[in-house]
PDB file of C-alpha atoms in Angstrom:
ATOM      1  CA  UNK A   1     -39.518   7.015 -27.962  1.00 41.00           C
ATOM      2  CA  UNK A   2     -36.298   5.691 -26.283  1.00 47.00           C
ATOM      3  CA  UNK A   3     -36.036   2.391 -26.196  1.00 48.00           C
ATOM      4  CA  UNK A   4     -33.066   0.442 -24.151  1.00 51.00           C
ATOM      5  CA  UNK A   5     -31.350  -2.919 -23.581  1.00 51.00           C
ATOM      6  CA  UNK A   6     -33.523  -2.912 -20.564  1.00 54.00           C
ATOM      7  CA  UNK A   7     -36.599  -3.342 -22.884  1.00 53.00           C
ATOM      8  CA  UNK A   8     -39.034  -6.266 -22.624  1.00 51.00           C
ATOM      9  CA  UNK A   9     -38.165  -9.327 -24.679  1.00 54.00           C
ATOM     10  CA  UNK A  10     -41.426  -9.388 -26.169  1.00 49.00           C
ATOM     11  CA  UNK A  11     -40.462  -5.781 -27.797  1.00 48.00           C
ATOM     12  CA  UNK A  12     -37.240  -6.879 -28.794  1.00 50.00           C
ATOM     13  CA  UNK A  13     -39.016  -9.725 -30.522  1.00 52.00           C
ATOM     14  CA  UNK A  14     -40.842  -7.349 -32.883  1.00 52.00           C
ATOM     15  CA  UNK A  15     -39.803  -6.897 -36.360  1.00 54.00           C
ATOM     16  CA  UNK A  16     -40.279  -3.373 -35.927  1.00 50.00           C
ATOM     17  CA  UNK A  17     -37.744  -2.647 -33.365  1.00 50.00           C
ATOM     18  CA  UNK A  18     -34.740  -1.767 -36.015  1.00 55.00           C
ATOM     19  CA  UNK A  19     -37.022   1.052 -36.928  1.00 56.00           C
ATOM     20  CA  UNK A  20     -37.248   2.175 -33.335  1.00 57.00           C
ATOM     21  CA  UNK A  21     -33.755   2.468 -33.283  1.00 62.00           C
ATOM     22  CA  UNK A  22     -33.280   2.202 -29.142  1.00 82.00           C
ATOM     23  CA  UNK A  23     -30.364   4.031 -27.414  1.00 87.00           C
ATOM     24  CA  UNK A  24     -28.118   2.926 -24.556  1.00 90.00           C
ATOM     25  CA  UNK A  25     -25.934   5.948 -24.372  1.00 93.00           C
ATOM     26  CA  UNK A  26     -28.187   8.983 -24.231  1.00 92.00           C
ATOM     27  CA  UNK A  27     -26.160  13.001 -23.324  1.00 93.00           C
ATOM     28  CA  UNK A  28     -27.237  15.778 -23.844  1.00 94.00           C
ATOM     29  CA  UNK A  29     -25.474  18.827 -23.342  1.00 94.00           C
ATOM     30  CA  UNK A  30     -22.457  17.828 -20.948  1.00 94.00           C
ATOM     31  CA  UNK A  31     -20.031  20.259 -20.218  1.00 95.00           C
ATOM     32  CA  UNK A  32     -16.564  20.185 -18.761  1.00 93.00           C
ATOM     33  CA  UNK A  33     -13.329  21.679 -17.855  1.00 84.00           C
ATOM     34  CA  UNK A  34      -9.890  21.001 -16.447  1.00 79.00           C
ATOM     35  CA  UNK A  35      -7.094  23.271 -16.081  1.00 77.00           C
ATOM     36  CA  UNK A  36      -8.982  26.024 -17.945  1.00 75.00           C
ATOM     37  CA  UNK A  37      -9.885  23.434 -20.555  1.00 82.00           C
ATOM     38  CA  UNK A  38     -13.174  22.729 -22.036  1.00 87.00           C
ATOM     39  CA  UNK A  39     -12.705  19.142 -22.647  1.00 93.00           C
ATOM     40  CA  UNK A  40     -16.684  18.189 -22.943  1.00 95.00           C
ATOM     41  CA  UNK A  41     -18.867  21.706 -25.025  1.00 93.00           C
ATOM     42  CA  UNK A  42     -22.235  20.845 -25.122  1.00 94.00           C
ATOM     43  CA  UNK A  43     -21.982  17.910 -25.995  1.00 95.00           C
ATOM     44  CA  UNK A  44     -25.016  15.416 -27.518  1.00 95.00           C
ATOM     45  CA  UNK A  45     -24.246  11.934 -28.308  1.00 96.00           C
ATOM     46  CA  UNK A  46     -26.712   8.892 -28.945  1.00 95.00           C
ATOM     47  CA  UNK A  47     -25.746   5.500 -29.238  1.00 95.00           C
ATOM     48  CA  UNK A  48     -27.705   2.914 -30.254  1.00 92.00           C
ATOM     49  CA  UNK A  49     -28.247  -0.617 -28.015  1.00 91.00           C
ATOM     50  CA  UNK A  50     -25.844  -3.246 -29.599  1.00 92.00           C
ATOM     51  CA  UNK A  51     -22.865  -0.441 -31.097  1.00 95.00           C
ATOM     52  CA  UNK A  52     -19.726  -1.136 -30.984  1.00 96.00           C
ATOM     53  CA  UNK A  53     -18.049   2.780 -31.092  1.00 97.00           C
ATOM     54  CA  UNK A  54     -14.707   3.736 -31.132  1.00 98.00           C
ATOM     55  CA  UNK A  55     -14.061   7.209 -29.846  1.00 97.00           C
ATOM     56  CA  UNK A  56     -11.242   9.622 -30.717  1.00 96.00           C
ATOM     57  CA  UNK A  57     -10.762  13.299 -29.588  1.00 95.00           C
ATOM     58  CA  UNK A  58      -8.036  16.373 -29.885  1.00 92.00           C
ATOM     59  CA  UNK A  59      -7.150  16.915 -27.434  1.00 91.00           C
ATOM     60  CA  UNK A  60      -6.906  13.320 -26.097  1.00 90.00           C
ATOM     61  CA  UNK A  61      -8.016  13.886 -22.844  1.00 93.00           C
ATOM     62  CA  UNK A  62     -11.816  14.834 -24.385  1.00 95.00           C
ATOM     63  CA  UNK A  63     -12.394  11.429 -25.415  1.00 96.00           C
ATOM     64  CA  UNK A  64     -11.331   9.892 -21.710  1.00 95.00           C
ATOM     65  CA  UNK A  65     -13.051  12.729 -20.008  1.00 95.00           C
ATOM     66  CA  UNK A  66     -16.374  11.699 -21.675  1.00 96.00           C
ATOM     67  CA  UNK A  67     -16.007   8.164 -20.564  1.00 95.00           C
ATOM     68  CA  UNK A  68     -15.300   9.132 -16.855  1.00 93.00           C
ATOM     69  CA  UNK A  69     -18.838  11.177 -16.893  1.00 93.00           C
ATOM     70  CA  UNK A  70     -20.566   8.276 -18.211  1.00 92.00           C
ATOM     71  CA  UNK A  71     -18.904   5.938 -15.715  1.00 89.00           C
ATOM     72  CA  UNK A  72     -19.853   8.123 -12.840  1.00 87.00           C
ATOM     73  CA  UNK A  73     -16.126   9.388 -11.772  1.00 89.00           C
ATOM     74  CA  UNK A  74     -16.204  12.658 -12.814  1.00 90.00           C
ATOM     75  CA  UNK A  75     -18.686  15.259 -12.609  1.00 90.00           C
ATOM     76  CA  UNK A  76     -20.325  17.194 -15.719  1.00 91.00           C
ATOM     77  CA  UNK A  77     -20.486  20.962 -15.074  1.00 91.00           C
ATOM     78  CA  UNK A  78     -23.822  20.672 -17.166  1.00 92.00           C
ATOM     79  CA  UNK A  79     -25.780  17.918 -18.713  1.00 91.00           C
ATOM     80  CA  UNK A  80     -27.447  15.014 -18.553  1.00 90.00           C
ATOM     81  CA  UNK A  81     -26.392  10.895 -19.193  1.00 90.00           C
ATOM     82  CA  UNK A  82     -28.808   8.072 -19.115  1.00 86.00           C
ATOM     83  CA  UNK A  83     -27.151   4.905 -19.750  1.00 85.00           C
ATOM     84  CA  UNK A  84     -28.930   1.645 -20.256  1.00 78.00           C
ATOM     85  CA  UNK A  85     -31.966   3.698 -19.559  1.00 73.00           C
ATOM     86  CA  UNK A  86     -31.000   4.737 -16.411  1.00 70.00           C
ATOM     87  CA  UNK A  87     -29.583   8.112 -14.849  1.00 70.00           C
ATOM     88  CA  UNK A  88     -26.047   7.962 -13.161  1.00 62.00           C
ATOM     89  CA  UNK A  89     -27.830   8.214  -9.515  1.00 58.00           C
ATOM     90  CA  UNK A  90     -29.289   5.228  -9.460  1.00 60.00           C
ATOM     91  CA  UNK A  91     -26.214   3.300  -8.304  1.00 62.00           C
ATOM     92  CA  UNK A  92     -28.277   0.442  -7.276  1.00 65.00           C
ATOM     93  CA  UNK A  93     -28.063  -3.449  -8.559  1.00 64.00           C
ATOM     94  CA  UNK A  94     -31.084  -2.894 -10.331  1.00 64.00           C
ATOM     95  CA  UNK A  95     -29.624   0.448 -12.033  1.00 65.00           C
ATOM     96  CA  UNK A  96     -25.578   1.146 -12.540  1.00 70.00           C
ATOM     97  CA  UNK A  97     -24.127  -1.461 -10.333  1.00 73.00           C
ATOM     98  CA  UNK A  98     -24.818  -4.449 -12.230  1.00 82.00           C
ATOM     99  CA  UNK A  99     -25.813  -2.671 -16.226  1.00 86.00           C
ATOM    100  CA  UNK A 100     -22.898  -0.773 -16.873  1.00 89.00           C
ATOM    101  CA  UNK A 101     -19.236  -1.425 -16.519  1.00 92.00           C
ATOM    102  CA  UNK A 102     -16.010   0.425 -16.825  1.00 94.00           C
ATOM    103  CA  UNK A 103     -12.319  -0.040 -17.697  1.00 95.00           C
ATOM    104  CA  UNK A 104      -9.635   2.752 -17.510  1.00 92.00           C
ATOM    105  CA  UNK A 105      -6.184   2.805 -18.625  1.00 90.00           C
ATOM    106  CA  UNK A 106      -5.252   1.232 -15.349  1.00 89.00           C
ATOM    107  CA  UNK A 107      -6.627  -1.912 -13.676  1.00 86.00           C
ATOM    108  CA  UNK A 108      -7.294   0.336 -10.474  1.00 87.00           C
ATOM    109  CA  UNK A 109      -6.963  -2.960  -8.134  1.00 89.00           C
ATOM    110  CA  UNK A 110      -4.525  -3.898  -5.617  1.00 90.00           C
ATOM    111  CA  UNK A 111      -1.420  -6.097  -6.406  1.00 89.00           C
ATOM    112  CA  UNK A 112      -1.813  -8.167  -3.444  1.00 94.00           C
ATOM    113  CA  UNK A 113      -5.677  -9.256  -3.854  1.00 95.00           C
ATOM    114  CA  UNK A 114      -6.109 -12.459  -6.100  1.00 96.00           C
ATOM    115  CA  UNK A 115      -7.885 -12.481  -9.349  1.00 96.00           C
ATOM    116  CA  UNK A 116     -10.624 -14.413  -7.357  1.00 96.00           C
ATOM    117  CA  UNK A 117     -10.875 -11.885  -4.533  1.00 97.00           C
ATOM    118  CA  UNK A 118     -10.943  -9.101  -7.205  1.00 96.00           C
ATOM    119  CA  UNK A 119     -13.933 -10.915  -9.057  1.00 96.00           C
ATOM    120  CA  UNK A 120     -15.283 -11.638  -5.708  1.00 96.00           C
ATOM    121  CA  UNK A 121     -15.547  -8.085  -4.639  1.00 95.00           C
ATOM    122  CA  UNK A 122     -17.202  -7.578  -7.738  1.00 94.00           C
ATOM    123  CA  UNK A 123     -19.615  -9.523  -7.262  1.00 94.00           C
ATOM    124  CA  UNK A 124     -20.189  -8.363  -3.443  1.00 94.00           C
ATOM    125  CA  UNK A 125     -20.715  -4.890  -4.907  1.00 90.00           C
ATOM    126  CA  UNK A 126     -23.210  -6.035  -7.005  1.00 90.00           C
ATOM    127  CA  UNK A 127     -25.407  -7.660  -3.943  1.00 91.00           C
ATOM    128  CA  UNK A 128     -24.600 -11.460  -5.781  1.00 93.00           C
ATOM    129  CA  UNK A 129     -25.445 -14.007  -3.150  1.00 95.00           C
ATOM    130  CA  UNK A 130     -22.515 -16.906  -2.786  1.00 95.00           C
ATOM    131  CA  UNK A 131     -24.239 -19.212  -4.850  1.00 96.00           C
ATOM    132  CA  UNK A 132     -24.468 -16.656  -7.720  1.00 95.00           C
ATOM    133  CA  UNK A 133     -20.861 -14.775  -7.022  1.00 95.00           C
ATOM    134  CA  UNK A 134     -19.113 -18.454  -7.110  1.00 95.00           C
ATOM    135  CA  UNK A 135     -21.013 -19.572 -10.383  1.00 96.00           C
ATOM    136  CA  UNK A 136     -20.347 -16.346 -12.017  1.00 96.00           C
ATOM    137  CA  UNK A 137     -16.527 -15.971 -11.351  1.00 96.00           C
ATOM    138  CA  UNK A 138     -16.072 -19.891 -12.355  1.00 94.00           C
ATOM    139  CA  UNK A 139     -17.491 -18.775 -16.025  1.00 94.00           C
ATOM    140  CA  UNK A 140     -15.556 -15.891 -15.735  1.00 94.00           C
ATOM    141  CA  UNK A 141     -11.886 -17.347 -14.673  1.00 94.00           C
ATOM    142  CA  UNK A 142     -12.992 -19.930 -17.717  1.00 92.00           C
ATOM    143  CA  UNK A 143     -13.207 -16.845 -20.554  1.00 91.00           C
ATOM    144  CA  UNK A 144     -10.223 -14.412 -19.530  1.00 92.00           C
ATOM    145  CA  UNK A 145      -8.093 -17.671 -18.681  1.00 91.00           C
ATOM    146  CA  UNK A 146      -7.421 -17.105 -14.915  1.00 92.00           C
ATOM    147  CA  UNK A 147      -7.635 -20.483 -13.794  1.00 86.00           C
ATOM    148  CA  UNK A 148      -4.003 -21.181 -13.012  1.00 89.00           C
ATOM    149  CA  UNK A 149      -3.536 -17.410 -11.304  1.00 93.00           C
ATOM    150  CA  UNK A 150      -6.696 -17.312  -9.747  1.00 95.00           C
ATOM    151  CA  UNK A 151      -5.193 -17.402  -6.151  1.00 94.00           C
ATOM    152  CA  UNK A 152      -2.115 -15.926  -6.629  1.00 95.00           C
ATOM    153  CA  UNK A 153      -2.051 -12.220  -5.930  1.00 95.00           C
ATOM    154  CA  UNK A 154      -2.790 -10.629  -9.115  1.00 94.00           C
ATOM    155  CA  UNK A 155       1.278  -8.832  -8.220  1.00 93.00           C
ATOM    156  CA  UNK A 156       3.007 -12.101  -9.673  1.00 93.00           C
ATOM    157  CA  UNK A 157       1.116 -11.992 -13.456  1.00 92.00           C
ATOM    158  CA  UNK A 158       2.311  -8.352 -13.733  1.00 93.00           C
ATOM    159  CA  UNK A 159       0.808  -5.107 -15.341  1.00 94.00           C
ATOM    160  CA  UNK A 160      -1.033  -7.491 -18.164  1.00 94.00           C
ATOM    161  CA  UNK A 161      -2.412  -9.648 -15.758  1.00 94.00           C
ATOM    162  CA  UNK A 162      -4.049  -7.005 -13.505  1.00 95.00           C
ATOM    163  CA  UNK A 163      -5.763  -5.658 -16.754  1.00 95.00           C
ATOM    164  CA  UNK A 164      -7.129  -8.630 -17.593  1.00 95.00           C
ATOM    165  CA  UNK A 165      -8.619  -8.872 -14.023  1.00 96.00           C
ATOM    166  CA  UNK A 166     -10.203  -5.408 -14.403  1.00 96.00           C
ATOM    167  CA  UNK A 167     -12.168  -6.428 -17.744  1.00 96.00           C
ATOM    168  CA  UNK A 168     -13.020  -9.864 -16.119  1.00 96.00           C
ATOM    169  CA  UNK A 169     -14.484  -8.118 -12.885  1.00 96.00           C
ATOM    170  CA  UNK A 170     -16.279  -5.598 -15.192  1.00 95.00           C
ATOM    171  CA  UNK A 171     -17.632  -8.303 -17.206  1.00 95.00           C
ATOM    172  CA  UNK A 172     -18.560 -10.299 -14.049  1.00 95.00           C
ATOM    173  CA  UNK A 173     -22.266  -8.677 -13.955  1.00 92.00           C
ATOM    174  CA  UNK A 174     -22.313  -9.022 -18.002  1.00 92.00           C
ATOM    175  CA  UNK A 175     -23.217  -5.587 -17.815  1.00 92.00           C
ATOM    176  CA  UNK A 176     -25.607  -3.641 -21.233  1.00 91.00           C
ATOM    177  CA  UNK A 177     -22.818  -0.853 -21.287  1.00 93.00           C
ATOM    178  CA  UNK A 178     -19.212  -1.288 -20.973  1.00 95.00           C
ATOM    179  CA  UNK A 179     -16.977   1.464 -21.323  1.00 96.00           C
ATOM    180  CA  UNK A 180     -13.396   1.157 -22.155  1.00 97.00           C
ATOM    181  CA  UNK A 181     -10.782   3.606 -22.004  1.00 96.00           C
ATOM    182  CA  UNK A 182      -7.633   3.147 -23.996  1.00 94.00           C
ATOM    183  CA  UNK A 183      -8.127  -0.835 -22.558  1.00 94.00           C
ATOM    184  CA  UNK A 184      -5.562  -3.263 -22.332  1.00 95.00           C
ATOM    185  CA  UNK A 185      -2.720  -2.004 -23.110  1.00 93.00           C
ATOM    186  CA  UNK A 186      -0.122  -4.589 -22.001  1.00 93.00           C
ATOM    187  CA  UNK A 187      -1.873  -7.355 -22.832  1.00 92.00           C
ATOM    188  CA  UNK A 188      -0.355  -9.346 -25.755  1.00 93.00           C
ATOM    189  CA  UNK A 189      -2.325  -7.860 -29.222  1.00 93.00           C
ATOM    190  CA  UNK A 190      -3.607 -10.778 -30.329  1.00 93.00           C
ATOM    191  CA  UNK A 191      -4.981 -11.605 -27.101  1.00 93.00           C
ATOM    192  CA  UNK A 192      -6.344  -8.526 -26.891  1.00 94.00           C
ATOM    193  CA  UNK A 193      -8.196  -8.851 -29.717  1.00 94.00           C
ATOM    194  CA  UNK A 194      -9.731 -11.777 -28.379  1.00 94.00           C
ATOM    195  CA  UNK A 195     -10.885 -10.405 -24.755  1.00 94.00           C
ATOM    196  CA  UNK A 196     -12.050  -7.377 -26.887  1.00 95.00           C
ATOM    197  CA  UNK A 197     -14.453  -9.164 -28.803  1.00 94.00           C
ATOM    198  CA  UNK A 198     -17.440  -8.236 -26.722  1.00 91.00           C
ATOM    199  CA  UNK A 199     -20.154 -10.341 -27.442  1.00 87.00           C
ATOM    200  CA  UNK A 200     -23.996  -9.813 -26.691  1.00 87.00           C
ATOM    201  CA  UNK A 201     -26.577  -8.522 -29.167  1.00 84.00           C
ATOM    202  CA  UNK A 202     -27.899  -5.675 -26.743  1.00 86.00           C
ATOM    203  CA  UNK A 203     -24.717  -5.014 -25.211  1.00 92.00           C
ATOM    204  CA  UNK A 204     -23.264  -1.883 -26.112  1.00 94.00           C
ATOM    205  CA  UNK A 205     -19.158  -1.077 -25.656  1.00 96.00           C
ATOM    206  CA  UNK A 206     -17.353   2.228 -25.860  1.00 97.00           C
ATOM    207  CA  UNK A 207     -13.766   2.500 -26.658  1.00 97.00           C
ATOM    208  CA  UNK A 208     -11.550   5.627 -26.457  1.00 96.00           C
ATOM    209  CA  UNK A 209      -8.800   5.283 -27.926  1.00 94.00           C
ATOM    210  CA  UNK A 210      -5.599   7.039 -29.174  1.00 92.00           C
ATOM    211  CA  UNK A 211      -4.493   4.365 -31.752  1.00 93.00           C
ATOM    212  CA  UNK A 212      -7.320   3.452 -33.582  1.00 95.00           C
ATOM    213  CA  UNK A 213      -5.944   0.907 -36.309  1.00 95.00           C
ATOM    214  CA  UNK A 214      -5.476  -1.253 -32.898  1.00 94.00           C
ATOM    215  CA  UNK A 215      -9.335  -1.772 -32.611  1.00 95.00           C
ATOM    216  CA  UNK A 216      -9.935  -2.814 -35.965  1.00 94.00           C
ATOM    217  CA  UNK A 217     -12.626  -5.684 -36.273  1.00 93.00           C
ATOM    218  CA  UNK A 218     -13.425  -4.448 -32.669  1.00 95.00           C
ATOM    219  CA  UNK A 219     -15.421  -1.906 -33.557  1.00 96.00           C
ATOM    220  CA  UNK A 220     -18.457  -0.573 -36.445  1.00 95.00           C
ATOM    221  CA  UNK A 221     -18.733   2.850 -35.693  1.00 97.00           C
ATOM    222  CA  UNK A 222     -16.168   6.117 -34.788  1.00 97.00           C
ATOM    223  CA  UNK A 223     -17.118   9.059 -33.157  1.00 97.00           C
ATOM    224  CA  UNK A 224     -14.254  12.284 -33.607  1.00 96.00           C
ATOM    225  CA  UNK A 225     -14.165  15.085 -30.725  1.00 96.00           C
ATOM    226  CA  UNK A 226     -12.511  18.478 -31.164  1.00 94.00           C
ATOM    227  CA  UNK A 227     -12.811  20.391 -28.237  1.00 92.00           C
ATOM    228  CA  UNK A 228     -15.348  19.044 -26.767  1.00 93.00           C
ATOM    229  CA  UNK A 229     -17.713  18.943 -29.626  1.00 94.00           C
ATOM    230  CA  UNK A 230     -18.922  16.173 -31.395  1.00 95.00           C
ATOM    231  CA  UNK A 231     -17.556  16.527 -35.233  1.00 94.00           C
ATOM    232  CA  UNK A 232     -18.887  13.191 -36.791  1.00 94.00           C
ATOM    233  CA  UNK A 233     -20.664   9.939 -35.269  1.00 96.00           C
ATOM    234  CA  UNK A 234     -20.768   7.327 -38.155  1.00 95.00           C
ATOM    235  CA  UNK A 235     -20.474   3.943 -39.296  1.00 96.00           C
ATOM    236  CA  UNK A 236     -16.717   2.275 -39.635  1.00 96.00           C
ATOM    237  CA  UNK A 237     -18.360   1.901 -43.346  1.00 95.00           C
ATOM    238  CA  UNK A 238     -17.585   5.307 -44.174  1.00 94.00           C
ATOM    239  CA  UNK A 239     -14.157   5.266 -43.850  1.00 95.00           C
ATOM    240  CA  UNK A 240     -13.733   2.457 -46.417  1.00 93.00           C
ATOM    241  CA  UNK A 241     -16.611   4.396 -48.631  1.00 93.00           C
ATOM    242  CA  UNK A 242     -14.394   7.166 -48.924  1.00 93.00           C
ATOM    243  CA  UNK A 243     -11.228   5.392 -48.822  1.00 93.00           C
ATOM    244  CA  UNK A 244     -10.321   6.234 -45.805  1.00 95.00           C
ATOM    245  CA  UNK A 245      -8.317   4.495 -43.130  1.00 95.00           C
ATOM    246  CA  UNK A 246      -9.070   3.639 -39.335  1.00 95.00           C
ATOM    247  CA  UNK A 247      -6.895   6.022 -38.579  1.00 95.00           C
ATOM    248  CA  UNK A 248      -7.016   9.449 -36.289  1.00 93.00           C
ATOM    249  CA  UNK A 249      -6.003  11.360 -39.586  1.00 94.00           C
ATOM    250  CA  UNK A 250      -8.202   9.268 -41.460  1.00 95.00           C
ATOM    251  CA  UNK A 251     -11.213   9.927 -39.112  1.00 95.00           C
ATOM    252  CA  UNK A 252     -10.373  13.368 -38.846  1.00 94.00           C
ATOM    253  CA  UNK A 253     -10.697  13.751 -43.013  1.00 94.00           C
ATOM    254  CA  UNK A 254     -13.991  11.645 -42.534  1.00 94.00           C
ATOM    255  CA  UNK A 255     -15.233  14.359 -40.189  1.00 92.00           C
ATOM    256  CA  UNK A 256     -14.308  17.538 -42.456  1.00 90.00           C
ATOM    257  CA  UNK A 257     -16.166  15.810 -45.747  1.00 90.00           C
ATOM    258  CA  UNK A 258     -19.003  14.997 -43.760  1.00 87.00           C
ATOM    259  CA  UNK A 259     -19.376  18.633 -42.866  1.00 85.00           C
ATOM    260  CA  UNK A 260     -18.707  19.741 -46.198  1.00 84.00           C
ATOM    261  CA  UNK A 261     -21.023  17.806 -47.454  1.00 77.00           C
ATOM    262  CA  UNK A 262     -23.789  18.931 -44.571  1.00 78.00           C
ATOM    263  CA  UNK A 263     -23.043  22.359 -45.358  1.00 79.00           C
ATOM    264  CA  UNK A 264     -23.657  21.860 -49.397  1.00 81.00           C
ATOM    265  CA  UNK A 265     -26.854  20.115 -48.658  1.00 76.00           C
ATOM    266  CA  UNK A 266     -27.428  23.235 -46.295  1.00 74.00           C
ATOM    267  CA  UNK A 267     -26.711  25.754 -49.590  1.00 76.00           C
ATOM    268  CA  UNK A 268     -28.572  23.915 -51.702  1.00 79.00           C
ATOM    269  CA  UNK A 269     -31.713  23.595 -49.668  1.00 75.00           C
ATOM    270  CA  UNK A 270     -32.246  27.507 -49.178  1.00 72.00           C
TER     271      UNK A 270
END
């Protein structure tokens, strides 16, 4: 049984949810290519309501490829994504629009719009009434610290600023899945830090990344891809475990005990 963020409260009460172990981020099987280039084999990946996962990939572009499937702006040559429960078609306020969100490595807004014509096109898309849009965007000015820029176009605050726009109107629907790819760049690191401290229980964030030490404390699992294959999904716990460090080299290393270690069990059991 797959359970989701979308699950009753009366469920989520239960003391036997942990053992149900829901999913928010369900593929299975997605393939695909650029350039002649497999970035996505096959791959399966399930990740559990609440996660916080950092992904890493070799080639790079694997790891942002897989987050443009899930967010709906690329197309798998094969597979299947439910996110949140729900299937990438369903695009309506009910499914994607307002339950799963998405940052890339640029803000992809317009200079000239204000922070507050950003958020409130955010909310438009999302089929907020007024009442709803204003209340929302007043909350969200307060947390990513808009207030003084919120009507000056977003052009003025620079390439930090406009990032910081993009996570607030992503953030505007407090959506179960956010997706993040290679977020924030410009934005001062300790600041960073802070805006990247997603909170919410049942939310679930995704983070590809191609400096990983940068999301420490951000994040309590890693997930390596080599060519489109998923090598090792586990807890940030590992790394330490094996004294390891959040590192691509050390994530790598985590990935080529772990099958090791699979494929001793594997010996042994035969």
């Amino acid at each position: 049984m797959t359970l989701t963020s979308s699950t009753p409260d009366a469920l989520w009460a239960s003391q036997s949810l942990r053992l149900l172990r829901p999913a928010a981020v369900v593929c299975e099987g997605l393939t695909r290519g650029s350039r002649g280039h497999r970035l996505l084999d096959e791959l399966a990946l399930v990740v559990g309501v609440g996660a916080r996962l950092l992904i890493v990939s070799r080639p790079d572009a694997s790891a942002a490829m897989l987050l443009r499937v899930l967010a709906g702006l690329a197309h798998a040559s094969a597979g299947t994504v439910l996110l949140a429960g729900v299937s990438r078609a369903d695009d309506s306020p009910a499914g994607w629009a307002r339950r799963v969100g998405y940052v890339g490595p640029e803000a992809g807004i317009y200079r000239w719009m204000t922070p507050r014509e950003v958020l409130d096109l955010a909310g438009r898309i999302a089929e907020y009434g007024p009442a709803e849009r204003q209340h929302r965007i007043d909350l969200i000015a307060e947390h990513y610290r808009l207030g003084v820029q919120l009507d000056e176009p977003v052009q003025r605050g620079g390439v930090a600023l406009a990032e910081r726009v993009a996570l607030a109107a992503a953030m505007l629907t407090d959506p179960e899945v956010l997706l993040l790819n290679e977020p924030l760049r410009s934005v001062d690191p300790e600041e960073r830090a802070r805006l990247l401290a997603i909170p919410g229980r049942r939310r679930t964030v995704l983070i590809t990344s191609r400096f990983p030490a940068s999301e420490a404390g951000l994040v309590n699992q890693v997930a390596f891809l080599r060519d489109g294959r998923l090598l090792v999904h586990a807890p940030v716990r590992e790394l330490d475990a094996r004294g390891l460090t959040l590192s691509q080299r050390g994530i790598e290393a985590l990935a080529g005990v772990i099958t090791v270690d699979a494929q001793r069990a594997a010996a042994l059991s035969r």
